[in-house]
Amino acid sequence: FNRGDNPHFSRTPSSAGNRKVWTYSVWLKRTDFGDRSFLQAYDGGSSRRFQLSFNSNDQINFNQGGNASSGVANSYMMFRDPTAWYHIVGVADYSNSTAADRFKIYVNGSRISLNITDSIENADGLCNGAFEHEIGAIGSSSNVFDGYMADINFIDGQALDASYFGYTEFQTKVWRPKRYTGTYGNNGFKLDFRDFSGDTATTIGRDYSGNGNHFTATNISVSS
């Protein structure tokens, strides 16, 4: 993702999935810092949009999306290493009886602490609704991501931990990716950006979950 080109991927589901329970897994590497989005969704009318992003302090920012009191949280941990790959897993379980477990973030296999500034509600969030979702930008042009993303998995209707997507290599003790082998649910998708054989808008955003939930690429170039 070269921020100067305003690159992003977008998709509008034809129908809503589970807006309370889902899992999003992404491997990413940052090449600049500040407000940068890696997943967002918005219905066009709510006072808050759904966000998974980095904020101006380089913390992970979460916004449940919806009304003015819907859940908001950020990590205490900051992400400022331009040489590091981070595996980030966001897990929504909004109906969980333990409020602190209604949204979780794992980084490189470990759950991290969150500063919850607005309580996460037992209500439908905006993620997984039947409106536009974007990877790499907000509203096509704001908070544009700069860096690399790989092996994105979205699981509709399941709250999974990081072990479904990675493992600690025995010899090096390094957190490594592994193939997700479970089900995806109706709106789930897998993007690994392997297909650059044709038109970038219809191939580089191809979904390999088996669901056919392809994303449209904007301002993305490909080469072999």
mmCIF file with all atom_site columns, N, CA, C and O in Angstrom, residues 170-197:
data_model
loop_
_atom_site.group_PDB
_atom_site.id
_atom_site.type_symbol
_atom_site.label_atom_id
_atom_site.label_alt_id
_atom_site.label_comp_id
_atom_site.label_asym_id
_atom_site.label_entity_id
_atom_site.label_seq_id
_atom_site.pdbx_PDB_ins_code
_atom_site.Cartn_x
_atom_site.Cartn_y
_atom_site.Cartn_z
_atom_site.occupancy
_atom_site.B_iso_or_equiv
_atom_site.pdbx_formal_charge
_atom_site.auth_seq_id
_atom_site.auth_comp_id
_atom_site.auth_asym_id
_atom_site.auth_atom_id
_atom_site.pdbx_PDB_model_num
ATOM 1   N N  . PHE A 1 170 ? 8.982   -23.774 16.985  1.00 0.00 ? 170 PHE A N  1
ATOM 2   C CA . PHE A 1 170 ? 9.718   -24.377 18.094  1.00 0.00 ? 170 PHE A CA 1
ATOM 3   C C  . PHE A 1 170 ? 11.179  -23.941 18.119  1.00 0.00 ? 170 PHE A C  1
ATOM 4   O O  . PHE A 1 170 ? 11.732  -23.595 19.174  1.00 0.00 ? 170 PHE A O  1
ATOM 5   N N  . GLN A 1 171 ? 11.853  -23.943 16.959  1.00 0.00 ? 171 GLN A N  1
ATOM 6   C CA . GLN A 1 171 ? 13.291  -23.694 16.924  1.00 0.00 ? 171 GLN A CA 1
ATOM 7   C C  . GLN A 1 171 ? 13.636  -22.235 17.231  1.00 0.00 ? 171 GLN A C  1
ATOM 8   O O  . GLN A 1 171 ? 14.613  -21.948 17.920  1.00 0.00 ? 171 GLN A O  1
ATOM 9   N N  . THR A 1 172 ? 12.847  -21.299 16.708  1.00 0.00 ? 172 THR A N  1
ATOM 10  C CA . THR A 1 172 ? 13.185  -19.870 16.814  1.00 0.00 ? 172 THR A CA 1
ATOM 11  C C  . THR A 1 172 ? 12.349  -19.114 17.833  1.00 0.00 ? 172 THR A C  1
ATOM 12  O O  . THR A 1 172 ? 12.698  -17.990 18.190  1.00 0.00 ? 172 THR A O  1
ATOM 13  N N  . LYS A 1 173 ? 11.250  -19.714 18.282  1.00 0.00 ? 173 LYS A N  1
ATOM 14  C CA . LYS A 1 173 ? 10.288  -19.055 19.180  1.00 0.00 ? 173 LYS A CA 1
ATOM 15  C C  . LYS A 1 173 ? 9.633   -17.839 18.529  1.00 0.00 ? 173 LYS A C  1
ATOM 16  O O  . LYS A 1 173 ? 9.102   -16.963 19.216  1.00 0.00 ? 173 LYS A O  1
ATOM 17  N N  . VAL A 1 174 ? 9.650   -17.792 17.199  1.00 0.00 ? 174 VAL A N  1
ATOM 18  C CA . VAL A 1 174 ? 9.047   -16.695 16.447  1.00 0.00 ? 174 VAL A CA 1
ATOM 19  C C  . VAL A 1 174 ? 7.614   -17.072 16.075  1.00 0.00 ? 174 VAL A C  1
ATOM 20  O O  . VAL A 1 174 ? 7.329   -18.218 15.715  1.00 0.00 ? 174 VAL A O  1
ATOM 21  N N  . TRP A 1 175 ? 6.699   -16.096 16.172  1.00 0.00 ? 175 TRP A N  1
ATOM 22  C CA . TRP A 1 175 ? 5.303   -16.308 15.778  1.00 0.00 ? 175 TRP A CA 1
ATOM 23  C C  . TRP A 1 175 ? 5.208   -16.349 14.253  1.00 0.00 ? 175 TRP A C  1
ATOM 24  O O  . TRP A 1 175 ? 5.649   -15.438 13.577  1.00 0.00 ? 175 TRP A O  1
ATOM 25  N N  . ARG A 1 176 ? 4.649   -17.435 13.730  1.00 0.00 ? 176 ARG A N  1
ATOM 26  C CA . ARG A 1 176 ? 4.595   -17.675 12.294  1.00 0.00 ? 176 ARG A CA 1
ATOM 27  C C  . ARG A 1 176 ? 3.143   -17.832 11.837  1.00 0.00 ? 176 ARG A C  1
ATOM 28  O O  . ARG A 1 176 ? 2.293   -18.289 12.611  1.00 0.00 ? 176 ARG A O  1
ATOM 29  N N  . PRO A 1 177 ? 2.858   -17.536 10.573  1.00 0.00 ? 177 PRO A N  1
ATOM 30  C CA . PRO A 1 177 ? 1.507   -17.776 10.055  1.00 0.00 ? 177 PRO A CA 1
ATOM 31  C C  . PRO A 1 177 ? 1.255   -19.247 9.799   1.00 0.00 ? 177 PRO A C  1
ATOM 32  O O  . PRO A 1 177 ? 2.175   -20.015 9.510   1.00 0.00 ? 177 PRO A O  1
ATOM 33  N N  . LYS A 1 178 ? -0.015  -19.641 9.909   1.00 0.00 ? 178 LYS A N  1
ATOM 34  C CA . LYS A 1 178 ? -0.422  -20.976 9.484   1.00 0.00 ? 178 LYS A CA 1
ATOM 35  C C  . LYS A 1 178 ? -1.765  -20.865 8.775   1.00 0.00 ? 178 LYS A C  1
ATOM 36  O O  . LYS A 1 178 ? -2.511  -19.895 8.964   1.00 0.00 ? 178 LYS A O  1
ATOM 37  N N  . ARG A 1 179 ? -2.065  -21.845 7.969   1.00 0.00 ? 179 ARG A N  1
ATOM 38  C CA . ARG A 1 179 ? -3.288  -21.853 7.186   1.00 0.00 ? 179 ARG A CA 1
ATOM 39  C C  . ARG A 1 179 ? -4.497  -22.034 8.094   1.00 0.00 ? 179 ARG A C  1
ATOM 40  O O  . ARG A 1 179 ? -4.532  -22.951 8.924   1.00 0.00 ? 179 ARG A O  1
ATOM 41  N N  . TYR A 1 180 ? -5.479  -21.161 7.931   1.00 0.00 ? 180 TYR A N  1
ATOM 42  C CA . TYR A 1 180 ? -6.741  -21.323 8.645   1.00 0.00 ? 180 TYR A CA 1
ATOM 43  C C  . TYR A 1 180 ? -7.544  -22.414 7.952   1.00 0.00 ? 180 TYR A C  1
ATOM 44  O O  . TYR A 1 180 ? -7.752  -22.369 6.729   1.00 0.00 ? 180 TYR A O  1
ATOM 45  N N  . THR A 1 181 ? -8.025  -23.386 8.718   1.00 0.00 ? 181 THR A N  1
ATOM 46  C CA . THR A 1 181 ? -8.688  -24.551 8.120   1.00 0.00 ? 181 THR A CA 1
ATOM 47  C C  . THR A 1 181 ? -10.151 -24.658 8.518   1.00 0.00 ? 181 THR A C  1
ATOM 48  O O  . THR A 1 181 ? -10.816 -25.639 8.161   1.00 0.00 ? 181 THR A O  1
ATOM 49  N N  . GLY A 1 182 ? -10.675 -23.678 9.239   1.00 0.00 ? 182 GLY A N  1
ATOM 50  C CA . GLY A 1 182 ? -12.068 -23.733 9.669   1.00 0.00 ? 182 GLY A CA 1
ATOM 51  C C  . GLY A 1 182 ? -13.017 -23.158 8.636   1.00 0.00 ? 182 GLY A C  1
ATOM 52  O O  . GLY A 1 182 ? -12.647 -22.871 7.493   1.00 0.00 ? 182 GLY A O  1
ATOM 53  N N  . THR A 1 183 ? -14.255 -22.954 9.055   1.00 0.00 ? 183 THR A N  1
ATOM 54  C CA . THR A 1 183 ? -15.283 -22.384 8.188   1.00 0.00 ? 183 THR A CA 1
ATOM 55  C C  . THR A 1 183 ? -15.270 -20.862 8.298   1.00 0.00 ? 183 THR A C  1
ATOM 56  O O  . THR A 1 183 ? -14.784 -20.297 9.280   1.00 0.00 ? 183 THR A O  1
ATOM 57  N N  . TYR A 1 184 ? -15.841 -20.205 7.292   1.00 0.00 ? 184 TYR A N  1
ATOM 58  C CA . TYR A 1 184 ? -15.797 -18.745 7.209   1.00 0.00 ? 184 TYR A CA 1
ATOM 59  C C  . TYR A 1 184 ? -17.134 -18.063 7.491   1.00 0.00 ? 184 TYR A C  1
ATOM 60  O O  . TYR A 1 184 ? -17.152 -16.862 7.788   1.00 0.00 ? 184 TYR A O  1
ATOM 61  N N  . GLY A 1 185 ? -18.248 -18.761 7.404   1.00 0.00 ? 185 GLY A N  1
ATOM 62  C CA . GLY A 1 185 ? -19.551 -18.114 7.513   1.00 0.00 ? 185 GLY A CA 1
ATOM 63  C C  . GLY A 1 185 ? -19.895 -17.370 6.232   1.00 0.00 ? 185 GLY A C  1
ATOM 64  O O  . GLY A 1 185 ? -19.059 -17.225 5.330   1.00 0.00 ? 185 GLY A O  1
ATOM 65  N N  . ASN A 1 186 ? -21.122 -16.883 6.127   1.00 0.00 ? 186 ASN A N  1
ATOM 66  C CA . ASN A 1 186 ? -21.623 -16.324 4.868   1.00 0.00 ? 186 ASN A CA 1
ATOM 67  C C  . ASN A 1 186 ? -20.793 -15.168 4.337   1.00 0.00 ? 186 ASN A C  1
ATOM 68  O O  . ASN A 1 186 ? -20.522 -15.081 3.142   1.00 0.00 ? 186 ASN A O  1
ATOM 69  N N  . ASN A 1 187 ? -20.407 -14.226 5.185   1.00 0.00 ? 187 ASN A N  1
ATOM 70  C CA . ASN A 1 187 ? -19.682 -13.038 4.732   1.00 0.00 ? 187 ASN A CA 1
ATOM 71  C C  . ASN A 1 187 ? -18.180 -13.138 4.955   1.00 0.00 ? 187 ASN A C  1
ATOM 72  O O  . ASN A 1 187 ? -17.455 -12.159 4.750   1.00 0.00 ? 187 ASN A O  1
ATOM 73  N N  . GLY A 1 188 ? -17.691 -14.292 5.365   1.00 0.00 ? 188 GLY A N  1
ATOM 74  C CA . GLY A 1 188 ? -16.256 -14.458 5.578   1.00 0.00 ? 188 GLY A CA 1
ATOM 75  C C  . GLY A 1 188 ? -15.477 -14.412 4.280   1.00 0.00 ? 188 GLY A C  1
ATOM 76  O O  . GLY A 1 188 ? -16.011 -14.663 3.195   1.00 0.00 ? 188 GLY A O  1
ATOM 77  N N  . PHE A 1 189 ? -14.201 -14.090 4.400   1.00 0.00 ? 189 PHE A N  1
ATOM 78  C CA . PHE A 1 189 ? -13.348 -14.024 3.218   1.00 0.00 ? 189 PHE A CA 1
ATOM 79  C C  . PHE A 1 189 ? -11.898 -14.264 3.585   1.00 0.00 ? 189 PHE A C  1
ATOM 80  O O  . PHE A 1 189 ? -11.497 -14.109 4.751   1.00 0.00 ? 189 PHE A O  1
ATOM 81  N N  . LYS A 1 190 ? -11.138 -14.647 2.567   1.00 0.00 ? 190 LYS A N  1
ATOM 82  C CA . LYS A 1 190 ? -9.687  -14.799 2.689   1.00 0.00 ? 190 LYS A CA 1
ATOM 83  C C  . LYS A 1 190 ? -9.045  -14.065 1.521   1.00 0.00 ? 190 LYS A C  1
ATOM 84  O O  . LYS A 1 190 ? -9.300  -14.401 0.358   1.00 0.00 ? 190 LYS A O  1
ATOM 85  N N  . LEU A 1 191 ? -8.206  -13.090 1.815   1.00 0.00 ? 191 LEU A N  1
ATOM 86  C CA . LEU A 1 191 ? -7.463  -12.355 0.792   1.00 0.00 ? 191 LEU A CA 1
ATOM 87  C C  . LEU A 1 191 ? -5.981  -12.633 0.973   1.00 0.00 ? 191 LEU A C  1
ATOM 88  O O  . LEU A 1 191 ? -5.423  -12.361 2.039   1.00 0.00 ? 191 LEU A O  1
ATOM 89  N N  . ASP A 1 192 ? -5.355  -13.205 -0.051  1.00 0.00 ? 192 ASP A N  1
ATOM 90  C CA . ASP A 1 192 ? -3.905  -13.388 0.019   1.00 0.00 ? 192 ASP A CA 1
ATOM 91  C C  . ASP A 1 192 ? -3.183  -12.756 -1.170  1.00 0.00 ? 192 ASP A C  1
ATOM 92  O O  . ASP A 1 192 ? -1.965  -12.894 -1.294  1.00 0.00 ? 192 ASP A O  1
ATOM 93  N N  . PHE A 1 193 ? -3.949  -12.068 -2.030  1.00 0.00 ? 193 PHE A N  1
ATOM 94  C CA . PHE A 1 193 ? -3.374  -11.222 -3.087  1.00 0.00 ? 193 PHE A CA 1
ATOM 95  C C  . PHE A 1 193 ? -2.466  -12.005 -4.032  1.00 0.00 ? 193 PHE A C  1
ATOM 96  O O  . PHE A 1 193 ? -1.517  -11.473 -4.570  1.00 0.00 ? 193 PHE A O  1
ATOM 97  N N  . ARG A 1 194 ? -2.814  -13.281 -4.253  1.00 0.00 ? 194 ARG A N  1
ATOM 98  C CA . ARG A 1 194 ? -1.935  -14.128 -5.073  1.00 0.00 ? 194 ARG A CA 1
ATOM 99  C C  . ARG A 1 194 ? -2.184  -13.971 -6.573  1.00 0.00 ? 194 ARG A C  1
ATOM 100 O O  . ARG A 1 194 ? -1.328  -14.301 -7.381  1.00 0.00 ? 194 ARG A O  1
ATOM 101 N N  . ASP A 1 195 ? -3.397  -13.495 -6.958  1.00 0.00 ? 195 ASP A N  1
ATOM 102 C CA . ASP A 1 195 ? -3.779  -13.517 -8.367  1.00 0.00 ? 195 ASP A CA 1
ATOM 103 C C  . ASP A 1 195 ? -3.558  -12.147 -8.997  1.00 0.00 ? 195 ASP A C  1
ATOM 104 O O  . ASP A 1 195 ? -4.351  -11.233 -8.813  1.00 0.00 ? 195 ASP A O  1
ATOM 105 N N  . PHE A 1 196 ? -2.458  -11.997 -9.715  1.00 0.00 ? 196 PHE A N  1
ATOM 106 C CA . PHE A 1 196 ? -2.187  -10.754 -10.436 1.00 0.00 ? 196 PHE A CA 1
ATOM 107 C C  . PHE A 1 196 ? -2.084  -11.030 -11.934 1.00 0.00 ? 196 PHE A C  1
ATOM 108 O O  . PHE A 1 196 ? -1.379  -10.364 -12.670 1.00 0.00 ? 196 PHE A O  1
ATOM 109 N N  . SER A 1 197 ? -2.870  -12.027 -12.387 1.00 0.00 ? 197 SER A N  1
ATOM 110 C CA . SER A 1 197 ? -2.771  -12.455 -13.769 1.00 0.00 ? 197 SER A CA 1
ATOM 111 C C  . SER A 1 197 ? -3.549  -11.587 -14.739 1.00 0.00 ? 197 SER A C  1
ATOM 112 O O  . SER A 1 197 ? -3.354  -11.661 -15.945 1.00 0.00 ? 197 SER A O  1
#
